[in-house]
């Protein structure tokens, strides 16, 4: 059992890129930055990066900020590059922060965000990171996804208080539960700032946090924000299948499209399932019948997996290139089901309300 725990932590530790935020305003002279808005329930106990305290403790209040981030022109899809120690930042090679604004409260955050919302037609993409991630990891990951997938709209990152350490798995699971109220508040602020269509993208343990937050909003009868959610994408969710089913039932009508990227080669989730005494977690589910009564689409991407296979849609250059060409994945899946194949390479299966796409290169 001890070896199993060590194996799990080693694998999951590899999920997150490692590096820090580097403030380098000169990068804006050669590379156009993109704004990433931040809402976080991290405390202010961590190291200072780019003039911001990157906490690991839990805060009952939500902090808000905006970071303008550049992606190097020679960037390889799926990768994040940090300045190497002892070398000056290079906009041609490194992810860099050209500016950051720390808002003193929710009101100025909404004002700044509302201008961005108006300029982008009210569309927002919210990214929720997974286990063992720092604030820098999540911000740069969203910048990478926005660049590689050509994501439209305003990009927003919800950074919950992960310990950012390989042996912090239990702490992170509790933190994901702690962070529900903060995430709900952040979504309320987005709606108040004029967000009309919100797409939620969550990775790993962030998927559990996202589902729990939607569940508590539904229990409270708050459909005002839920009805603005234009889609949910769970990437390798580290979530018990029965728990997910209970959450989905309580939410009621799930936002559509509701996509779950799975991988049969996800070694991290395979170990997590063993630790939980299960056959599968939701992120490596093979049996479509277990979610057949839910209106969800499972997209199996194991054929594209490399390494531990725990973040394939965000790290595989081939899969990123394919997904970037499909502006409306849900519509593409529907067309393939109707017999007009070719939009997505693979096999499409349906069972009751659920769909499964097994993608092949």
Short mmCIF file of C-alpha atoms in Angstrom, two decimals:
data_model
loop_
_atom_site.label_atom_id
_atom_site.label_comp_id
_atom_site.label_asym_id
_atom_site.label_seq_id
_atom_site.Cartn_x
_atom_site.Cartn_y
_atom_site.Cartn_z
CA UNK A 1 0.00 0.00 0.00
CA UNK A 2 2.85 2.40 0.79
CA UNK A 3 4.28 1.88 -2.70
CA UNK A 4 0.86 2.61 -4.17
CA UNK A 5 0.68 5.93 -2.31
CA UNK A 6 4.18 6.90 -3.41
CA UNK A 7 3.38 5.96 -7.02
CA UNK A 8 0.23 8.05 -6.97
CA UNK A 9 1.97 11.13 -5.65
CA UNK A 10 4.87 10.82 -8.08
CA UNK A 11 2.49 10.53 -11.03
CA UNK A 12 0.20 13.34 -9.95
CA UNK A 13 3.17 15.58 -9.18
CA UNK A 14 4.05 15.34 -12.86
CA UNK A 15 0.68 16.85 -13.82
CA UNK A 16 1.68 20.38 -13.06
CA UNK A 17 4.34 22.44 -14.81
CA UNK A 18 6.69 24.10 -12.38
CA UNK A 19 7.88 27.68 -12.46
CA UNK A 20 6.93 31.12 -11.29
CA UNK A 21 5.29 34.25 -12.63
CA UNK A 22 7.85 36.66 -14.04
CA UNK A 23 6.89 40.32 -14.44
CA UNK A 24 8.57 41.60 -17.60
CA UNK A 25 6.75 44.61 -19.12
CA UNK A 26 9.18 44.79 -22.05
CA UNK A 27 7.67 41.62 -23.51
CA UNK A 28 4.63 43.65 -24.61
CA UNK A 29 6.87 45.50 -27.08
CA UNK A 30 7.28 42.38 -29.23
CA UNK A 31 4.44 40.02 -28.25
CA UNK A 32 0.77 40.95 -27.77
CA UNK A 33 -0.35 39.91 -24.28
CA UNK A 34 -3.76 38.48 -23.40
CA UNK A 35 -5.61 39.35 -20.22
CA UNK A 36 -6.30 36.54 -17.76
CA UNK A 37 -8.69 37.49 -14.95
CA UNK A 38 -8.21 35.81 -11.60
CA UNK A 39 -10.45 34.96 -8.67
CA UNK A 40 -8.78 33.08 -5.83
CA UNK A 41 -9.43 31.79 -2.35
CA UNK A 42 -5.73 31.30 -1.68
CA UNK A 43 -4.31 33.00 1.38
CA UNK A 44 -1.44 35.49 1.39
CA UNK A 45 1.17 33.29 3.01
CA UNK A 46 3.08 32.07 -0.04
CA UNK A 47 6.03 33.44 -2.03
CA UNK A 48 5.79 36.75 -3.88
CA UNK A 49 5.85 36.38 -7.67
CA UNK A 50 5.32 39.26 -10.10
CA UNK A 51 4.44 41.40 -7.11
CA UNK A 52 1.68 39.04 -5.98
CA UNK A 53 1.63 36.79 -2.92
CA UNK A 54 0.93 33.24 -4.12
CA UNK A 55 -0.69 31.66 -1.07
CA UNK A 56 -1.15 28.01 -0.23
CA UNK A 57 -3.41 28.49 2.81
CA UNK A 58 -7.18 28.95 2.64
CA UNK A 59 -8.88 32.32 2.65
CA UNK A 60 -12.56 32.84 3.44
CA UNK A 61 -12.59 35.93 1.23
CA UNK A 62 -12.04 35.98 -2.53
CA UNK A 63 -9.19 38.03 -4.02
CA UNK A 64 -9.42 39.38 -7.57
CA UNK A 65 -6.73 40.34 -10.08
CA UNK A 66 -5.89 40.61 -13.76
CA UNK A 67 -2.69 39.38 -15.41
CA UNK A 68 -1.58 40.30 -18.94
CA UNK A 69 0.39 37.30 -20.20
CA UNK A 70 2.43 36.72 -23.35
CA UNK A 71 2.90 33.37 -25.08
CA UNK A 72 6.23 33.13 -26.97
CA UNK A 73 5.87 33.17 -30.78
CA UNK A 74 7.80 29.91 -31.12
CA UNK A 75 5.65 28.18 -28.51
CA UNK A 76 5.15 24.44 -29.02
CA UNK A 77 1.48 23.47 -28.50
CA UNK A 78 0.82 21.81 -25.15
CA UNK A 79 3.93 23.17 -23.46
CA UNK A 80 4.64 25.93 -20.93
CA UNK A 81 8.11 27.45 -20.79
CA UNK A 82 9.54 29.42 -17.85
CA UNK A 83 12.69 31.56 -17.69
CA UNK A 84 15.61 29.39 -16.70
CA UNK A 85 17.52 30.30 -13.54
CA UNK A 86 20.40 32.63 -14.27
CA UNK A 87 19.02 33.65 -17.67
CA UNK A 88 17.23 36.89 -18.46
CA UNK A 89 13.55 36.54 -19.45
CA UNK A 90 13.14 36.09 -23.20
CA UNK A 91 9.75 36.91 -24.79
CA UNK A 92 10.70 34.66 -27.72
CA UNK A 93 10.99 31.64 -25.42
CA UNK A 94 9.15 32.26 -22.13
CA UNK A 95 5.64 32.80 -20.81
CA UNK A 96 5.78 36.23 -19.16
CA UNK A 97 3.56 38.71 -17.31
CA UNK A 98 3.65 42.19 -18.83
CA UNK A 99 1.28 43.77 -16.31
CA UNK A 100 -0.91 42.83 -13.35
CA UNK A 101 -3.67 44.64 -11.52
CA UNK A 102 -4.62 43.68 -7.97
CA UNK A 103 -8.18 44.82 -7.36
CA UNK A 104 -8.98 46.05 -3.84
CA UNK A 105 -12.42 44.43 -3.95
CA UNK A 106 -15.14 42.88 -6.07
CA UNK A 107 -16.55 46.18 -7.37
CA UNK A 108 -13.44 47.38 -9.27
CA UNK A 109 -12.94 43.83 -10.54
CA UNK A 110 -16.46 43.84 -11.99
CA UNK A 111 -15.91 47.23 -13.59
CA UNK A 112 -12.75 46.12 -15.37
CA UNK A 113 -14.26 42.76 -16.28
CA UNK A 114 -17.46 44.33 -17.62
CA UNK A 115 -15.47 46.31 -20.21
CA UNK A 116 -13.79 43.11 -21.37
CA UNK A 117 -17.15 41.30 -21.46
CA UNK A 118 -18.71 44.02 -23.59
CA UNK A 119 -15.81 43.83 -26.04
CA UNK A 120 -16.19 40.03 -26.31
CA UNK A 121 -19.96 39.72 -26.68
CA UNK A 122 -20.47 38.50 -23.11
CA UNK A 123 -18.55 35.23 -23.63
CA UNK A 124 -16.29 33.91 -20.86
CA UNK A 125 -14.19 30.77 -20.38
CA UNK A 126 -13.47 29.84 -16.76
CA UNK A 127 -10.63 27.41 -16.00
CA UNK A 128 -10.44 25.51 -12.69
CA UNK A 129 -7.09 23.82 -12.05
CA UNK A 130 -6.49 20.41 -10.50
CA UNK A 131 -4.43 18.84 -7.72
CA UNK A 132 -0.89 20.00 -6.95
CA UNK A 133 -1.08 23.29 -8.84
CA UNK A 134 0.27 26.68 -7.89
CA UNK A 135 -1.37 29.94 -8.92
CA UNK A 136 1.33 30.41 -11.55
CA UNK A 137 0.67 26.95 -12.97
CA UNK A 138 -3.03 27.69 -13.44
CA UNK A 139 -2.59 31.15 -14.94
CA UNK A 140 -0.02 30.02 -17.47
CA UNK A 141 -2.01 26.87 -18.26
CA UNK A 142 -5.06 28.94 -19.16
CA UNK A 143 -2.91 31.26 -21.28
CA UNK A 144 -1.55 28.18 -23.07
CA UNK A 145 -4.99 26.67 -23.63
CA UNK A 146 -6.35 30.01 -24.84
CA UNK A 147 -3.52 30.29 -27.35
CA UNK A 148 -3.44 26.67 -28.56
CA UNK A 149 -7.22 26.24 -28.82
CA UNK A 150 -7.86 29.80 -30.04
CA UNK A 151 -10.42 30.22 -27.26
CA UNK A 152 -12.76 33.17 -27.82
CA UNK A 153 -14.11 35.45 -25.12
CA UNK A 154 -12.74 36.57 -21.76
CA UNK A 155 -10.44 34.14 -19.95
CA UNK A 156 -10.96 33.74 -16.20
CA UNK A 157 -9.02 31.51 -13.82
CA UNK A 158 -10.39 30.31 -10.49
CA UNK A 159 -7.42 29.39 -8.31
CA UNK A 160 -8.37 27.38 -5.24
CA UNK A 161 -5.88 26.75 -2.41
CA UNK A 162 -3.99 23.69 -3.56
CA UNK A 163 -0.93 23.04 -1.44
CA UNK A 164 1.10 22.67 -4.65
CA UNK A 165 3.03 19.74 -3.23
CA UNK A 166 3.09 16.10 -4.26
CA UNK A 167 2.17 14.85 -0.78
CA UNK A 168 -0.68 17.31 -0.35
CA UNK A 169 -3.38 15.10 -1.90
CA UNK A 170 -5.60 14.90 1.21
CA UNK A 171 -5.16 18.63 1.89
CA UNK A 172 -6.14 19.40 -1.70
CA UNK A 173 -9.27 17.24 -1.57
CA UNK A 174 -10.41 19.17 1.50
CA UNK A 175 -9.44 22.47 -0.11
CA UNK A 176 -11.55 21.69 -3.16
CA UNK A 177 -14.57 21.36 -0.86
CA UNK A 178 -13.59 24.49 1.06
CA UNK A 179 -13.38 26.46 -2.21
CA UNK A 180 -17.00 25.91 -3.31
CA UNK A 181 -18.39 29.13 -1.84
CA UNK A 182 -15.58 31.17 -3.33
CA UNK A 183 -16.19 29.68 -6.76
CA UNK A 184 -19.90 30.41 -6.51
CA UNK A 185 -19.10 34.02 -5.59
CA UNK A 186 -16.71 34.31 -8.54
CA UNK A 187 -19.39 33.05 -10.93
CA UNK A 188 -21.84 35.56 -9.44
CA UNK A 189 -19.34 38.33 -10.16
CA UNK A 190 -18.98 37.18 -13.75
CA UNK A 191 -22.74 37.27 -14.25
CA UNK A 192 -22.93 40.73 -12.63
CA UNK A 193 -20.18 41.93 -14.99
CA UNK A 194 -22.27 41.01 -18.01
CA UNK A 195 -21.29 37.43 -18.80
CA UNK A 196 -24.01 35.96 -21.01
CA UNK A 197 -22.38 32.65 -21.88
CA UNK A 198 -19.95 30.98 -19.46
CA UNK A 199 -17.99 27.87 -20.40
CA UNK A 200 -16.49 25.97 -17.48
CA UNK A 201 -13.29 24.00 -18.07
CA UNK A 202 -12.03 21.99 -15.10
CA UNK A 203 -9.10 19.60 -14.75
CA UNK A 204 -8.71 16.64 -12.41
CA UNK A 205 -9.74 17.55 -8.84
CA UNK A 206 -11.08 20.84 -10.20
CA UNK A 207 -13.84 18.77 -11.82
CA UNK A 208 -15.05 17.66 -8.39
CA UNK A 209 -15.02 21.27 -7.19
CA UNK A 210 -16.97 22.40 -10.26
CA UNK A 211 -19.65 19.75 -9.86
CA UNK A 212 -20.01 20.44 -6.13
CA UNK A 213 -20.44 24.17 -6.80
CA UNK A 214 -23.08 23.60 -9.48
CA UNK A 215 -24.85 21.22 -7.10
CA UNK A 216 -25.01 23.71 -4.23
CA UNK A 217 -26.20 26.46 -6.57
CA UNK A 218 -28.99 24.18 -7.78
CA UNK A 219 -29.98 23.27 -4.21
CA UNK A 220 -30.17 26.99 -3.39
CA UNK A 221 -32.47 27.44 -6.38
CA UNK A 222 -30.04 29.82 -8.05
CA UNK A 223 -30.64 29.12 -11.73
CA UNK A 224 -29.72 32.69 -12.68
CA UNK A 225 -26.05 31.82 -13.06
CA UNK A 226 -26.52 28.16 -13.99
CA UNK A 227 -28.68 29.17 -16.94
CA UNK A 228 -25.79 31.27 -18.28
CA UNK A 229 -23.43 28.30 -18.38
CA UNK A 230 -23.06 27.49 -22.07
CA UNK A 231 -21.07 24.32 -21.56
CA UNK A 232 -18.98 22.26 -19.15
CA UNK A 233 -15.73 20.50 -20.02
CA UNK A 234 -14.25 18.11 -17.45
CA UNK A 235 -10.71 17.00 -18.30
CA UNK A 236 -9.59 13.79 -16.58
CA UNK A 237 -11.92 14.42 -13.62
CA UNK A 238 -10.66 12.86 -10.39
CA UNK A 239 -14.19 12.10 -9.23
CA UNK A 240 -16.04 9.03 -7.99
CA UNK A 241 -18.56 7.94 -10.65
CA UNK A 242 -21.40 7.43 -8.14
CA UNK A 243 -20.72 10.83 -6.58
CA UNK A 244 -20.81 12.39 -10.04
CA UNK A 245 -24.14 10.73 -10.75
CA UNK A 246 -25.59 12.05 -7.49
CA UNK A 247 -24.29 15.55 -8.23
CA UNK A 248 -25.72 15.50 -11.74
CA UNK A 249 -29.12 14.32 -10.53
CA UNK A 250 -29.28 17.11 -7.98
CA UNK A 251 -28.21 19.74 -10.52
CA UNK A 252 -31.09 18.62 -12.73
CA UNK A 253 -30.78 19.70 -16.34
CA UNK A 254 -27.06 19.69 -17.06
CA UNK A 255 -25.58 22.59 -19.05
CA UNK A 256 -25.01 21.64 -22.67
CA UNK A 257 -22.70 20.60 -24.12
CA UNK A 258 -21.38 18.58 -21.19
CA UNK A 259 -18.09 17.00 -22.26
CA UNK A 260 -15.93 14.64 -20.22
CA UNK A 261 -12.46 13.92 -21.60
CA UNK A 262 -11.38 10.47 -20.48
CA UNK A 263 -8.30 8.34 -21.03
CA UNK A 264 -7.89 4.62 -20.49
CA UNK A 265 -4.15 5.34 -20.28
CA UNK A 266 -4.48 7.79 -17.40
CA UNK A 267 -2.07 6.19 -14.94
CA UNK A 268 -2.69 8.80 -12.25
CA UNK A 269 -6.43 8.07 -12.15
CA UNK A 270 -5.81 4.34 -12.34
CA UNK A 271 -3.84 4.58 -9.11
CA UNK A 272 -6.41 6.92 -7.56
CA UNK A 273 -9.12 4.36 -8.35
CA UNK A 274 -7.14 1.60 -6.63
CA UNK A 275 -6.67 3.76 -3.55
CA UNK A 276 -10.43 4.34 -3.50
CA UNK A 277 -11.21 0.64 -3.94
CA UNK A 278 -12.84 1.30 -7.31
CA UNK A 279 -12.46 0.04 -10.84
CA UNK A 280 -12.49 3.52 -12.36
CA UNK A 281 -12.69 7.22 -11.61
CA UNK A 282 -14.86 9.33 -13.91
CA UNK A 283 -11.81 10.43 -15.87
CA UNK A 284 -10.87 6.92 -16.96
CA UNK A 285 -14.37 5.44 -17.18
CA UNK A 286 -14.76 2.81 -19.91
CA UNK A 287 -18.30 1.57 -19.25
CA UNK A 288 -20.71 4.05 -20.85
CA UNK A 289 -23.70 2.32 -19.25
CA UNK A 290 -22.77 3.80 -15.84
CA UNK A 291 -23.74 7.29 -17.08
CA UNK A 292 -26.17 6.29 -19.85
CA UNK A 293 -29.12 8.08 -18.24
CA UNK A 294 -27.24 11.41 -18.17
CA UNK A 295 -26.94 13.78 -21.11
CA UNK A 296 -23.15 13.76 -21.28
CA UNK A 297 -20.51 13.09 -23.92
CA UNK A 298 -17.42 11.08 -23.04
CA UNK A 299 -14.48 11.77 -25.34
CA UNK A 300 -11.88 9.01 -24.98
CA UNK A 301 -8.43 10.38 -25.93
CA UNK A 302 -6.17 7.63 -24.63
CA UNK A 303 -4.76 7.02 -28.10
CA UNK A 304 -3.17 10.48 -27.92
CA UNK A 305 -1.82 10.08 -24.37
CA UNK A 306 1.83 10.37 -23.46
CA UNK A 307 3.50 10.33 -20.06
CA UNK A 308 1.00 9.82 -17.26
CA UNK A 309 -1.89 10.67 -19.62
CA UNK A 310 -3.59 12.93 -17.08
CA UNK A 311 -3.96 16.12 -19.14
CA UNK A 312 -3.98 14.87 -22.73
CA UNK A 313 -6.40 17.45 -24.24
CA UNK A 314 -4.15 20.23 -22.98
CA UNK A 315 -0.74 18.69 -23.65
CA UNK A 316 -0.97 16.60 -26.85
CA UNK A 317 0.06 18.74 -29.87
CA UNK A 318 -1.82 16.46 -32.28
CA UNK A 319 -5.04 16.53 -30.28
CA UNK A 320 -4.78 20.27 -29.63
CA UNK A 321 -4.42 20.90 -33.36
CA UNK A 322 -7.50 18.80 -34.05
CA UNK A 323 -9.64 20.38 -31.33
CA UNK A 324 -8.61 23.89 -32.41
CA UNK A 325 -10.13 23.18 -35.85
CA UNK A 326 -13.50 22.20 -34.43
CA UNK A 327 -15.13 25.40 -33.17
CA UNK A 328 -18.24 23.61 -31.94
CA UNK A 329 -17.29 20.14 -30.70
CA UNK A 330 -20.83 19.29 -29.59
CA UNK A 331 -22.26 20.07 -33.03
CA UNK A 332 -19.44 18.12 -34.66
CA UNK A 333 -20.31 15.08 -32.54
CA UNK A 334 -23.99 15.38 -33.47
CA UNK A 335 -23.11 15.49 -37.17
CA UNK A 336 -20.90 12.44 -36.84
CA UNK A 337 -23.74 10.58 -35.14
CA UNK A 338 -25.97 11.49 -38.07
CA UNK A 339 -23.60 9.68 -40.37
CA UNK A 340 -21.60 12.61 -41.76
CA UNK A 341 -18.26 11.44 -40.43
CA UNK A 342 -14.88 13.03 -40.92
CA UNK A 343 -15.08 15.94 -38.48
CA UNK A 344 -13.64 13.78 -35.70
CA UNK A 345 -11.52 10.67 -36.26
CA UNK A 346 -12.90 7.82 -34.21
CA UNK A 347 -15.92 5.73 -33.27
CA UNK A 348 -19.12 7.31 -31.94
CA UNK A 349 -21.34 5.23 -29.63
CA UNK A 350 -24.66 6.18 -28.05
CA UNK A 351 -26.51 4.57 -25.16
CA UNK A 352 -29.73 6.17 -23.97
CA UNK A 353 -28.82 9.86 -23.41
CA UNK A 354 -25.03 9.45 -23.23
CA UNK A 355 -22.55 9.52 -26.09
CA UNK A 356 -19.02 8.17 -26.22
CA UNK A 357 -16.43 9.10 -28.81
CA UNK A 358 -13.31 6.96 -28.94
CA UNK A 359 -10.85 9.15 -30.82
CA UNK A 360 -8.02 7.73 -32.87
CA UNK A 361 -5.13 9.57 -34.57
#
